[in-house]
Coordinates of C-alpha atoms in Angstrom, one line a residue:
Chain A
M1 CA -20.0 37.1 28.5
A2 CA -23.6 36.2 29.5
S3 CA -23.1 32.7 28.0
L4 CA -19.9 32.2 30.0
L5 CA -21.6 33.3 33.2
L6 CA -24.6 31.0 32.3
L7 CA -22.2 28.1 31.8
L8 CA -20.6 28.7 35.2
F9 CA -24.1 28.9 36.8
L10 CA -25.3 25.7 35.2
A11 CA -22.1 24.0 36.3
A12 CA -22.7 25.2 39.9
I13 CA -26.3 24.0 39.9
T14 CA -25.4 20.6 38.5
V15 CA -22.6 19.9 40.9
T16 CA -24.8 21.0 43.8
S17 CA -27.7 18.8 43.0
Q18 CA -25.4 15.8 42.5
S19 CA -23.7 16.4 45.8
Y20 CA -26.8 17.0 47.9
G21 CA -26.4 15.9 51.5
S22 CA -23.7 18.1 52.8
E23 CA -24.4 21.7 53.9
F24 CA -21.2 22.7 52.4
S25 CA -21.5 21.0 49.1
I26 CA -22.1 24.2 47.1
P27 CA -19.0 24.6 45.0
R28 CA -18.4 28.3 45.8
Q29 CA -15.2 28.3 43.9
I30 CA -17.1 28.0 40.7
H31 CA -18.7 31.4 41.4
L32 CA -15.7 33.5 40.3
L33 CA -17.6 36.7 40.1
R34 CA -18.3 38.8 43.2
P35 CA -21.0 41.4 43.5
Q36 CA -19.7 44.9 42.8
S37 CA -20.4 47.4 45.5
G38 CA -20.9 51.1 45.2
A39 CA -19.2 52.2 42.1
A40 CA -21.1 49.9 39.8
G41 CA -24.3 51.7 40.3
S42 CA -23.1 55.3 40.3
H43 CA -24.6 55.9 36.8
V44 CA -28.2 55.6 38.0
P45 CA -29.3 59.2 38.7
G46 CA -29.6 59.7 42.4
V47 CA -29.6 56.0 43.4
T48 CA -26.8 53.5 43.3
C49 CA -27.5 50.0 42.3
L50 CA -26.7 48.9 45.9
S51 CA -29.4 51.2 47.3
W52 CA -31.7 50.2 44.5
R53 CA -31.4 46.5 45.3
L54 CA -32.0 47.2 49.0
G55 CA -35.1 49.3 48.1
V56 CA -36.4 46.5 45.9
E57 CA -35.8 43.8 48.5
T58 CA -37.5 45.8 51.3
N59 CA -40.6 46.5 49.2
N60 CA -39.8 50.2 49.1
I61 CA -39.3 50.4 45.4
I62 CA -42.4 48.8 43.8
G63 CA -44.2 48.6 40.4
W64 CA -41.0 48.7 38.4
K65 CA -40.9 47.2 34.9
T66 CA -37.3 46.6 34.3
V67 CA -33.9 46.7 36.1
P68 CA -32.3 50.1 35.5
A69 CA -30.1 49.7 32.5
E70 CA -27.1 50.9 34.4
C71 CA -27.7 48.1 37.0
E72 CA -27.7 45.2 34.5
G73 CA -24.1 44.4 35.2
Y74 CA -24.5 44.8 38.9
V75 CA -27.6 42.5 39.1
G76 CA -25.9 40.0 36.8
H77 CA -22.8 39.8 39.0
Y78 CA -25.0 39.5 42.1
M79 CA -27.1 36.7 40.7
L80 CA -24.3 34.7 39.3
G81 CA -21.8 35.5 42.0
Q82 CA -21.5 34.2 45.5
Q83 CA -23.8 36.7 47.2
Y84 CA -27.1 35.6 45.8
R85 CA -26.5 32.0 46.9
A86 CA -25.1 33.2 50.3
D87 CA -28.2 35.4 50.8
S88 CA -30.5 32.6 49.9
K89 CA -28.8 30.2 52.3
A90 CA -29.0 32.7 55.1
I91 CA -32.7 32.8 54.6
T92 CA -33.3 29.1 54.2
D93 CA -31.1 28.4 57.2
E94 CA -33.2 30.8 59.3
A95 CA -36.3 29.2 58.0
F96 CA -35.2 25.8 59.0
L97 CA -34.1 27.0 62.5
Y98 CA -37.6 28.3 62.9
A99 CA -39.2 25.1 61.6
Q100 CA -37.2 23.0 64.0
S101 CA -38.4 25.1 66.9
L102 CA -42.1 24.3 66.1
K103 CA -43.9 21.7 68.1
P104 CA -45.5 19.5 65.4
D105 CA -49.1 18.5 66.2
G106 CA -48.6 15.3 64.2
D107 CA -52.1 15.7 62.6
G108 CA -50.6 16.3 59.2
K109 CA -52.1 19.8 59.0
D110 CA -48.8 21.8 59.2
I111 CA -48.0 23.1 55.8
W112 CA -45.4 25.4 54.3
V113 CA -46.2 27.4 51.2
F114 CA -43.5 27.6 48.5
D115 CA -43.7 29.9 45.5
I116 CA -42.1 28.3 42.4
D117 CA -40.3 30.8 40.1
E118 CA -37.1 32.2 41.7
T119 CA -38.1 30.2 44.8
A120 CA -38.4 26.4 44.2
L121 CA -37.1 26.7 40.7
S122 CA -34.6 29.2 39.2
N123 CA -35.1 30.9 35.8
L124 CA -31.6 32.3 36.0
P125 CA -30.6 30.4 32.8
Y126 CA -33.3 32.4 31.0
Y127 CA -32.7 35.7 32.6
A128 CA -28.9 35.4 32.0
E129 CA -29.8 35.5 28.3
H130 CA -32.2 38.4 28.7
G131 CA -30.4 41.1 30.5
F132 CA -31.1 39.9 34.1
G133 CA -34.3 41.8 34.1
A134 CA -33.0 44.8 32.3
D135 CA -34.7 43.8 29.0
P136 CA -38.5 44.3 29.0
Y137 CA -40.5 41.2 30.0
N138 CA -41.3 39.2 26.9
A139 CA -44.2 36.8 27.7
T140 CA -43.8 34.8 24.5
L141 CA -40.1 34.1 25.1
F142 CA -40.5 33.4 28.8
N143 CA -43.4 31.0 28.3
K144 CA -41.3 29.2 25.7
W145 CA -38.6 28.8 28.4
V146 CA -41.2 27.5 30.9
L147 CA -42.5 25.0 28.5
E148 CA -39.0 23.5 28.0
G149 CA -39.5 22.4 31.6
K150 CA -35.8 22.5 32.4
A151 CA -35.5 25.1 35.1
P152 CA -33.1 23.9 37.8
A153 CA -33.9 24.0 41.5
L154 CA -32.6 26.9 43.6
P155 CA -30.4 24.6 45.6
E156 CA -31.1 26.3 48.9
S157 CA -34.8 26.0 48.5
L158 CA -34.6 22.3 47.6
N159 CA -32.5 21.8 50.7
L160 CA -35.1 23.5 52.8
Y161 CA -37.9 21.6 51.1
R162 CA -36.2 18.3 52.0
K163 CA -35.5 19.3 55.6
L164 CA -39.1 20.5 56.1
Q165 CA -40.5 17.2 54.8
S166 CA -38.2 15.4 57.2
L167 CA -39.9 17.3 60.0
G168 CA -43.3 16.2 58.8
I169 CA -44.3 19.5 57.4
K170 CA -46.3 19.2 54.1
I171 CA -45.5 21.3 51.1
V172 CA -48.0 23.4 49.1
F173 CA -46.8 25.2 46.0
I174 CA -48.7 28.3 45.0
T175 CA -47.5 29.7 41.8
G176 CA -48.4 32.5 39.4
R177 CA -48.0 29.9 36.6
T178 CA -51.3 29.2 34.9
E179 CA -53.4 26.0 35.1
D180 CA -52.5 25.1 31.5
Q181 CA -48.9 24.8 32.6
R182 CA -49.7 22.1 35.2
T183 CA -48.1 19.2 33.4
V184 CA -44.8 20.9 32.4
T185 CA -44.6 22.4 35.9
T186 CA -45.1 19.1 37.6
N187 CA -42.5 17.4 35.4
N188 CA -40.0 20.3 35.9
L189 CA -40.4 20.2 39.7
K190 CA -39.8 16.4 39.8
K191 CA -36.9 16.7 37.5
A192 CA -35.4 19.4 39.7
G193 CA -35.7 17.2 42.8
Y194 CA -39.1 18.1 44.2
R195 CA -40.6 14.6 44.3
S196 CA -43.8 15.1 46.3
W197 CA -46.2 17.7 47.7
L198 CA -49.6 18.1 49.2
K199 CA -50.9 20.5 46.6
L200 CA -49.7 22.3 43.5
V201 CA -51.9 25.4 43.1
L202 CA -51.7 27.1 39.7
K203 CA -53.5 30.3 38.7
A204 CA -57.0 29.5 37.5
S205 CA -58.4 31.6 34.6
S206 CA -60.9 33.0 37.1
Y207 CA -58.0 35.0 38.6
S208 CA -57.1 36.5 35.2
G209 CA -56.5 40.2 35.7
K210 CA -56.2 39.9 39.5
T211 CA -52.9 40.7 41.3
A212 CA -50.7 37.9 42.5
A213 CA -51.2 39.2 46.0
F214 CA -55.0 38.8 45.7
Y215 CA -54.8 35.4 44.0
K216 CA -52.3 34.0 46.5
S217 CA -54.2 35.4 49.6
S218 CA -57.4 33.8 48.3
E219 CA -55.8 30.4 47.8
R220 CA -54.1 30.6 51.2
A221 CA -57.5 31.3 52.7
K222 CA -58.9 28.1 51.1
L223 CA -56.1 26.1 52.7
V224 CA -56.8 27.7 56.2
S225 CA -60.5 27.1 55.9
S226 CA -59.7 23.4 55.1
G227 CA -58.0 23.2 58.5
Y228 CA -54.4 23.5 57.4
R229 CA -52.0 25.6 59.4
I230 CA -49.6 27.7 57.3
V231 CA -46.5 27.5 59.5
G232 CA -44.3 29.1 57.0
N233 CA -44.3 30.8 53.6
I234 CA -41.4 31.4 51.3
G235 CA -41.2 33.4 48.1
D236 CA -39.1 35.9 46.1
Q237 CA -41.9 38.5 45.8
W238 CA -43.6 40.5 48.5
S239 CA -46.8 39.6 46.7
D240 CA -46.1 36.0 47.9
L241 CA -45.8 37.1 51.5
L242 CA -48.2 40.1 52.1
G243 CA -52.0 40.1 52.2
T244 CA -54.0 37.7 54.4
N245 CA -53.3 34.3 55.9
T246 CA -49.6 35.0 55.1
G247 CA -48.4 32.2 57.4
N248 CA -46.9 32.3 60.9
R249 CA -43.6 33.4 59.4
T250 CA -42.6 34.5 56.0
F251 CA -39.3 34.3 54.2
K252 CA -38.3 36.7 51.4
L253 CA -35.8 35.3 48.9
P254 CA -33.8 37.7 46.9
D255 CA -35.0 38.8 43.5
P256 CA -33.6 41.9 41.9
M257 CA -34.6 40.8 38.4
Y258 CA -38.4 41.5 38.3
Y259 CA -41.4 42.7 40.2
I260 CA -44.8 41.2 40.5
S261 CA -47.6 43.0 42.3
Chain B
M1 CA -12.0 54.9 67.1
A2 CA -15.7 55.0 67.9
S3 CA -15.3 58.6 69.2
L4 CA -13.6 59.6 66.0
L5 CA -16.3 58.1 63.9
L6 CA -18.9 59.8 66.1
L7 CA -17.2 63.1 65.6
L8 CA -17.3 62.7 61.9
F9 CA -20.9 61.7 62.0
L10 CA -21.9 64.7 64.1
A11 CA -20.0 67.0 61.8
A12 CA -21.9 65.6 58.9
I13 CA -25.3 66.0 60.6
T14 CA -24.5 69.5 61.6
V15 CA -23.3 70.7 58.2
T16 CA -26.3 69.0 56.6
S17 CA -28.9 70.7 58.7
Q18 CA -27.2 74.1 58.2
S19 CA -27.2 73.7 54.4
Y20 CA -30.7 72.4 54.0
G21 CA -32.2 73.3 50.7
S22 CA -30.0 71.5 48.2
E23 CA -30.6 67.9 47.4
F24 CA -26.9 67.5 47.2
S25 CA -25.9 69.3 50.4
I26 CA -24.9 66.2 52.3
P27 CA -21.2 66.4 52.6
R28 CA -20.3 63.0 51.5
Q29 CA -16.6 63.7 51.7
I30 CA -16.9 63.7 55.5
H31 CA -17.9 60.1 55.4
L32 CA -14.5 58.6 54.9
L33 CA -15.4 55.1 55.8
R34 CA -17.1 52.7 53.4
P35 CA -19.1 49.7 54.2
Q36 CA -17.0 46.5 54.0
S37 CA -18.5 43.8 51.8
G38 CA -18.1 40.1 52.2
A39 CA -15.0 39.5 54.1
A40 CA -16.0 41.5 57.1
G41 CA -18.7 39.0 58.0
S42 CA -17.0 35.8 57.3
H43 CA -16.6 35.1 61.0
V44 CA -20.3 34.6 61.6
P45 CA -20.9 30.9 61.4
G46 CA -22.7 30.2 58.2
V47 CA -23.9 33.7 57.5
T48 CA -21.9 36.7 56.4
C49 CA -22.7 40.1 57.8
L50 CA -23.8 41.1 54.3
S51 CA -26.4 38.3 54.2
W52 CA -27.3 38.9 57.9
R53 CA -28.1 42.6 57.1
L54 CA -30.2 41.7 54.1
G55 CA -32.0 39.1 56.2
V56 CA -32.7 41.7 58.9
E57 CA -33.9 44.4 56.5
T58 CA -36.3 42.0 54.7
N59 CA -37.9 40.7 58.0
N60 CA -36.4 37.2 57.5
I61 CA -34.2 37.4 60.6
I62 CA -36.4 38.5 63.5
G63 CA -36.5 38.4 67.2
W64 CA -32.7 39.0 67.6
K65 CA -31.4 40.7 70.7
T66 CA -28.0 42.0 69.6
V67 CA -25.9 42.4 66.4
P68 CA -23.7 39.4 66.0
A69 CA -20.4 40.3 67.7
E70 CA -18.5 39.6 64.5
C71 CA -20.7 42.1 62.7
E72 CA -20.1 45.1 65.0
G73 CA -17.4 46.5 62.7
Y74 CA -19.4 45.8 59.6
V75 CA -22.5 47.5 61.0
G76 CA -20.5 50.4 62.4
H77 CA -18.9 51.0 59.0
Y78 CA -22.3 50.8 57.3
M79 CA -24.0 53.2 59.7
L80 CA -21.2 55.8 59.7
G81 CA -20.2 55.3 56.0
Q82 CA -21.9 56.5 52.9
Q83 CA -24.1 53.6 52.3
Y84 CA -26.6 54.1 55.2
R85 CA -27.2 57.6 54.0
A86 CA -27.4 56.6 50.4
D87 CA -29.9 53.8 51.2
S88 CA -31.9 56.2 53.3
K89 CA -32.0 58.8 50.5
A90 CA -33.0 56.2 47.9
I91 CA -36.0 55.4 50.1
T92 CA -37.0 59.0 50.9
D93 CA -36.6 59.9 47.2
E94 CA -38.9 57.1 46.3
A95 CA -41.4 58.1 49.0
F96 CA -41.5 61.7 47.7
L97 CA -41.9 60.5 44.1
Y98 CA -44.9 58.5 45.3
A99 CA -46.3 61.5 47.3
Q100 CA -46.0 63.8 44.3
S101 CA -48.1 61.3 42.3
L102 CA -51.0 61.6 44.7
K103 CA -54.0 63.7 43.9
P104 CA -54.6 65.6 47.1
D105 CA -58.2 66.0 48.1
G106 CA -57.5 69.3 49.8
D107 CA -59.6 68.4 52.8
G108 CA -56.6 68.2 55.1
K109 CA -57.2 64.5 55.8
D110 CA -54.1 63.1 54.0
I111 CA -51.6 62.1 56.6
W112 CA -48.2 60.5 56.6
V113 CA -47.1 58.4 59.6
F114 CA -43.5 58.8 60.8
D115 CA -41.8 56.7 63.4
I116 CA -39.3 58.6 65.5
D117 CA -36.2 56.7 66.6
E118 CA -33.9 55.8 63.6
T119 CA -36.6 57.5 61.4
A120 CA -37.2 61.1 62.2
L121 CA -34.4 61.2 64.7
S122 CA -31.1 59.4 64.8
N123 CA -29.7 57.8 67.9
L124 CA -26.5 57.0 66.1
P125 CA -24.4 59.1 68.5
Y126 CA -25.6 56.8 71.3
Y127 CA -25.2 53.6 69.4
A128 CA -21.7 54.5 68.2
E129 CA -20.7 54.5 71.8
H130 CA -22.5 51.2 72.5
G131 CA -21.3 48.8 69.9
F132 CA -23.8 49.7 67.2
G133 CA -26.2 47.2 68.6
A134 CA -23.7 44.6 69.4
D135 CA -23.8 45.5 73.1
P136 CA -27.0 44.2 74.9
Y137 CA -29.7 46.9 75.1
N138 CA -29.4 48.9 78.3
A139 CA -32.7 50.7 79.0
T140 CA -31.2 52.9 81.7
L141 CA -28.4 54.2 79.5
F142 CA -30.6 54.6 76.5
N143 CA -33.3 56.5 78.4
K144 CA -30.7 58.7 79.8
W145 CA -29.6 59.5 76.2
V146 CA -33.3 60.1 75.2
L147 CA -33.7 62.5 78.1
E148 CA -30.8 64.6 77.0
G149 CA -33.0 65.5 74.0
K150 CA -30.2 66.0 71.6
A151 CA -30.7 63.3 69.0
P152 CA -30.1 64.8 65.5
A153 CA -32.5 64.4 62.6
L154 CA -31.8 61.7 60.1
P155 CA -31.3 64.3 57.3
E156 CA -33.1 62.3 54.7
S157 CA -36.2 62.0 56.8
L158 CA -36.2 65.7 57.7
N159 CA -36.0 66.4 54.0
L160 CA -38.9 64.1 53.3
Y161 CA -40.9 65.7 56.1
R162 CA -40.5 69.2 54.7
K163 CA -41.3 68.1 51.2
L164 CA -44.5 66.2 52.3
Q165 CA -45.6 69.3 54.2
S166 CA -45.1 71.4 51.1
L167 CA -47.6 69.0 49.3
G168 CA -50.2 69.6 52.1
I169 CA -49.7 66.2 53.7
K170 CA -50.0 66.3 57.5
I171 CA -47.5 64.5 59.7
V172 CA -48.4 62.1 62.5
F173 CA -45.6 60.8 64.7
I174 CA -46.3 57.4 66.2
T175 CA -43.4 56.4 68.5
G176 CA -42.6 53.6 70.9
R177 CA -41.3 56.3 73.3
T178 CA -43.6 56.5 76.3
E179 CA -46.1 59.2 77.3
D180 CA -43.8 60.5 80.1
Q181 CA -41.2 61.4 77.4
R182 CA -43.6 63.8 75.6
T183 CA -41.9 67.0 76.6
V184 CA -38.3 65.9 75.9
T185 CA -39.4 64.3 72.6
T186 CA -41.3 67.5 71.5
N187 CA -38.3 69.6 72.3
N188 CA -35.9 67.3 70.6
L189 CA -38.1 67.1 67.4
K190 CA -38.2 70.9 67.3
K191 CA -34.5 71.3 67.9
A192 CA -33.8 68.8 65.1
G193 CA -35.9 70.8 62.6
Y194 CA -39.4 69.2 62.9
R195 CA -41.3 72.3 63.8
S196 CA -45.0 71.2 63.4
W197 CA -47.2 68.2 63.2
L198 CA -50.8 67.1 63.4
K199 CA -50.3 64.6 66.2
L200 CA -47.5 63.1 68.3
V201 CA -48.6 59.7 69.6
L202 CA -46.6 58.3 72.4
K203 CA -47.1 54.8 73.9
A204 CA -49.6 55.0 76.7
S205 CA -49.2 52.9 79.8
S206 CA -52.2 50.9 78.7
Y207 CA -50.1 49.4 76.0
S208 CA -47.4 48.3 78.4
G209 CA -46.4 44.7 77.6
K210 CA -48.0 44.8 74.1
T211 CA -45.9 44.7 71.0
A212 CA -45.0 47.7 69.0
A213 CA -46.9 46.2 66.0
F214 CA -50.1 45.9 68.1
Y215 CA -49.8 49.4 69.6
K216 CA -49.0 51.1 66.3
S217 CA -51.8 49.2 64.5
S218 CA -54.2 50.3 67.2
E219 CA -53.2 53.9 67.0
R220 CA -53.4 53.9 63.2
A221 CA -56.9 52.5 63.4
K222 CA -57.9 55.4 65.6
L223 CA -56.6 57.8 63.0
V224 CA -58.5 56.1 60.2
S225 CA -61.7 56.0 62.2
S226 CA -61.3 59.7 62.7
G227 CA -61.5 60.1 58.9
Y228 CA -57.8 60.5 58.1
R229 CA -56.3 58.7 55.1
I230 CA -52.8 57.3 55.8
V231 CA -51.2 57.9 52.4
G232 CA -47.8 56.9 53.6
N233 CA -46.0 55.3 56.5
I234 CA -42.2 55.4 57.2
G235 CA -40.2 53.6 59.8
D236 CA -37.0 51.6 60.5
Q237 CA -38.8 48.6 62.0
W238 CA -41.2 46.2 60.3
S239 CA -43.4 46.5 63.4
D240 CA -43.9 50.1 62.2
L241 CA -45.1 48.9 58.8
L242 CA -46.9 45.6 59.2
G243 CA -50.3 44.9 60.9
T244 CA -53.5 46.7 60.0
N245 CA -54.2 50.2 58.5
T246 CA -50.5 50.2 57.4
G247 CA -51.1 53.0 55.0
N248 CA -51.3 53.1 51.2
R249 CA -47.6 52.7 50.9
T250 CA -44.9 51.8 53.5
F251 CA -41.2 52.7 53.5
K252 CA -38.7 50.7 55.4
L253 CA -35.6 52.7 56.4
P254 CA -32.4 50.7 57.2
D255 CA -31.7 49.6 60.8
P256 CA -29.2 46.9 61.3
M257 CA -28.7 47.9 65.0
Y258 CA -31.7 46.6 66.8
Y259 CA -35.0 44.7 66.4
I260 CA -38.4 45.6 67.9
S261 CA -41.4 43.3 67.5

């Protein structure tokens, strides 16, 4: 079942990236599955999967290690169905509307921060094979997947990236991926359609043991002290978006599969 | 139709407050309506009501004046159906689990900040008669409703309030209601079941024209400088929860009906 879903997902991603240019090019008909509402989550004691997902997305439910086992099917249907993509598009559309409203200074100092995993790139092909976050995180297997360098773009993020660049806003990636993954990450971004950027910030070993929120805040502070204006910031984790120098506006993409503090 | 829904809601609130004491006393069978998913929102150009609601709850869609007209039915069904209450309960359950995990100092300095409207109290009886936020905000009518002093408790918040007090955590209300509404607000809170608190902070005229985020941050700063520890903070607006001295953990209740910056 997971393999079939994965195949459908990959077909969707492929068709989308080939037909970039139209807002409506995402072949929704390929997403046969719809998110289940209500009943799907009734096995989780006290909390339905629907409420659990809202709690996660609003930063109410934090510090969780795995998706509740009873919600694996719900999360899988959500991620591979129409709703994840529709939710992502609503966010990136809103982000672009905001970006269009800005008065660019034209001094090249306007930047937009992108997270990478589940933001610029999608690891859904990996997670579809590993319980959509219901299996415990396995660093060895996940790093093996990262080193393959074949994560597809999240099409809505790629679309936003291109539109922001057309407005003269420069892109800075700040990722929890570590410095030793620079080459594979650079190649993966390019292969997925992200052809240029101002900076790609990877987690230096000096941040080892620090939270993503601390690391990302520290790196944003460096950008600001270099004279850049963070006009926007997009990520799938609240640790991308909270802290200091968060940016003039932040955009939270969906991610019901894992939590990073 | 709205009147019938309102009646069902009031019946639910009344039965709940009478049968407080059991976690499962909320008479779900009274909530006959279920939130519609997907199709209900397909009339909003580009964004379904489902995606719009997620965007609102995650602070991606901000600064909006009214619920999109096409989403009035969706929001009404959500607010009067099971899901609003289930989502609220998931959040207050999580909040209580967190509160239980704290090691109280026993010095009486642990406080929890509660917002009032759509947090401690529910204005749903008002909004059910005014398009669930799809009608433009009418300050005259809304203030008239506030002055009636008959807003019911949001039962999940009242339950949390009681449980927090049983742990020795003191309650501070910080509300956007203005100082001249102190008496009616005090009476309404007591009538709804909130019998005691450390402080009730209403918006002083000196904050006129300032955002809720600024006002609430400033008032939280005063609490902290008086030696209180804000162990938790719950509200329905991000302006309750962002800014400075936000508290050790924040809890965002659902509110797809209005936005306050």
